[in-house]
Coordinates of C-alpha atoms and ligand atoms in Angstrom, one line a residue:
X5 CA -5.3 25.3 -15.3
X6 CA -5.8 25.1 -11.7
X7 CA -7.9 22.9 -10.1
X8 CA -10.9 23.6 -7.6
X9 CA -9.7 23.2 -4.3
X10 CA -12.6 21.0 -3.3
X11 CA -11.3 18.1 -6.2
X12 CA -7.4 19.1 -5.1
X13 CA -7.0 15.9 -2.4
X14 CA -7.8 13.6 -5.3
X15 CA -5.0 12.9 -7.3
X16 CA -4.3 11.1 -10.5
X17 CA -4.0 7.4 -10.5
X18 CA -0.2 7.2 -11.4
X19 CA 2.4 4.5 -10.8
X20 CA 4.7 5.8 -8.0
X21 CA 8.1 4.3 -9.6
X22 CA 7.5 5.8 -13.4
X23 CA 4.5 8.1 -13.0
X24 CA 2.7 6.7 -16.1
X25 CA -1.2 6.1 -15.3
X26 CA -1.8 2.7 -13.4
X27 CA -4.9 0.8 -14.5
X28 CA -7.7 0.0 -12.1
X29 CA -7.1 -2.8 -10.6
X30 CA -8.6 -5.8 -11.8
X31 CA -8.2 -9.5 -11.3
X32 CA -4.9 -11.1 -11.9
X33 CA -4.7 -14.9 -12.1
X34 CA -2.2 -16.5 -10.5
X35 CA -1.5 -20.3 -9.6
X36 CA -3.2 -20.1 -6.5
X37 CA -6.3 -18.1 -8.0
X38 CA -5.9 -14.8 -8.4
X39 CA -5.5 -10.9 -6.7
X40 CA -6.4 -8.0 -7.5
X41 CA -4.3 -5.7 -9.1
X42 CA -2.3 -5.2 -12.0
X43 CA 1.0 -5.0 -13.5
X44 CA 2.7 -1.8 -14.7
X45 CA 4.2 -1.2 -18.2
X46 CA 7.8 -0.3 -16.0
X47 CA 7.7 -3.6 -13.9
X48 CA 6.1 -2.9 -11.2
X49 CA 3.5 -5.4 -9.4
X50 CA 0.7 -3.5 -7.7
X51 CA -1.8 -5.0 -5.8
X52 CA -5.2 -3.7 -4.0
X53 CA -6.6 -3.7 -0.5
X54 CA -9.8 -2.2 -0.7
X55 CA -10.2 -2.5 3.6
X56 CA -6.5 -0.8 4.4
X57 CA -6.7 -4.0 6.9
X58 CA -5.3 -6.8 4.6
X59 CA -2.2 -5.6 3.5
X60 CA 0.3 -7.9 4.4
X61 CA -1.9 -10.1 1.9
X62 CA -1.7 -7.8 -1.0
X63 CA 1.8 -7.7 -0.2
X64 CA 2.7 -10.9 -0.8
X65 CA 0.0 -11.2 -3.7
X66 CA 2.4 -8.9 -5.6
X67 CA 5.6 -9.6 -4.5
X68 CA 5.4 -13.3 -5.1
X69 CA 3.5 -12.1 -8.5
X70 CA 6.3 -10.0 -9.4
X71 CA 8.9 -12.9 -8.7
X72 CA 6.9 -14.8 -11.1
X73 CA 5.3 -16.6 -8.0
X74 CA 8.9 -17.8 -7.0
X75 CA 8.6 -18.3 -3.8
X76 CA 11.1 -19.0 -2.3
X77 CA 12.8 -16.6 -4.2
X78 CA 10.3 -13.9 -2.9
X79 CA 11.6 -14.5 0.7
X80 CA 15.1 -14.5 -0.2
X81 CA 14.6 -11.0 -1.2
X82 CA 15.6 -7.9 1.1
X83 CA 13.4 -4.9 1.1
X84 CA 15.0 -1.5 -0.2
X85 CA 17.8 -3.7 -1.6
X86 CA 16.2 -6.1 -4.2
X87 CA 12.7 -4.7 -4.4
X88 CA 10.9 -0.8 -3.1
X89 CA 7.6 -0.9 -2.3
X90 CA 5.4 1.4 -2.1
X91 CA 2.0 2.4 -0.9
X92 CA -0.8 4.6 -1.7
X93 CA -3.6 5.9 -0.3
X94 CA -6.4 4.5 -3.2
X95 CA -9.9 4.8 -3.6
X96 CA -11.3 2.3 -6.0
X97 CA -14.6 3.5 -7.3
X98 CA -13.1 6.7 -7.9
X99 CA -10.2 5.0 -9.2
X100 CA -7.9 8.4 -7.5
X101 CA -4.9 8.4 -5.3
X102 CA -5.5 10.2 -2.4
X103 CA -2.5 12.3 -0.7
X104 CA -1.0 11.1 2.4
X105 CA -0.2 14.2 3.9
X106 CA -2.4 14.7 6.3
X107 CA -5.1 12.6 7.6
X108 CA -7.5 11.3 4.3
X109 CA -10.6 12.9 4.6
X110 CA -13.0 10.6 6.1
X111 CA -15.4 10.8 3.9
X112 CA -13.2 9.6 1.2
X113 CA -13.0 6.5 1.7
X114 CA -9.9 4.7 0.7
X115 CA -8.5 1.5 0.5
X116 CA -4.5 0.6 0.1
X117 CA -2.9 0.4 -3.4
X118 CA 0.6 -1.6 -2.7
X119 CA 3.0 -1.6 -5.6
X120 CA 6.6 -3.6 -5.5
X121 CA 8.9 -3.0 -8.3
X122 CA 11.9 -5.9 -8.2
X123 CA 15.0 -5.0 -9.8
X124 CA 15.8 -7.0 -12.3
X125 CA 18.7 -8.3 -11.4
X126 CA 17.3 -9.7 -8.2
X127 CA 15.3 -11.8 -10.4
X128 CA 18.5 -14.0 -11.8
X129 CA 19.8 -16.9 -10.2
Ligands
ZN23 ZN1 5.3 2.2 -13.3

């Protein structure tokens, strides 16, 4: 089955680490209120900024979220070494991925889908 061409720079709403289907995201509670995102079945935290503009915030919403809001353990981690991230090109009412080759057609408009997956052994003492 091929797809239309027209629908081909919408893509399917799967987790980058696993490829499983992500859900859309949706409000996570943490201690300090809450973010949202969601949490993939493989262990990875993903987290949504609907502007593209806030993303260090959604970064640290699920990188603290996936260190069980450790702290201080968050910032002890080093990227690429105790954690990959991630980040897609997501547009929200759609609830698509859109491809990041290219430049996103404009009048798509899309928001930033951050996911962190922590390996597991960065999480023990
Ligand atoms: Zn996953």
């Amino acid at each position: 089955m091929k797809e239309r061409e027209d629908k081909s720079v919408l893509t399917e709403p799967r987790c980058p680490f696993c490829h499983e289907f992500f859900e859309r995201p949706h409000n996570v509670t943490t201690d300090l209120g809450f973010f949202q995102g969601g949490i993939c079945p493989c262990g990875a935290v993903y987290a949504c900024d609907p502007t593209g503009r806030n993303l260090g915030e959604a970064f640290v919403d699920a990188l603290t979220y996936a260190c069980k809001e450790d702290w201080s353990l968050a910032w002890g981690l080093v990227p690429d070494e105790d954690y990959s991230q991630n980040v897609l090109n997501y547009n929200r009412r759609m609830h698509r991925v859109l491809p990041k080759r290219g430049r996103a057609n404009d009048r798509v408009p899309s928001g930033k889908l951050i996911f962190i997956k922590v390996r597991e052994g960065a999480l023990r003492g």
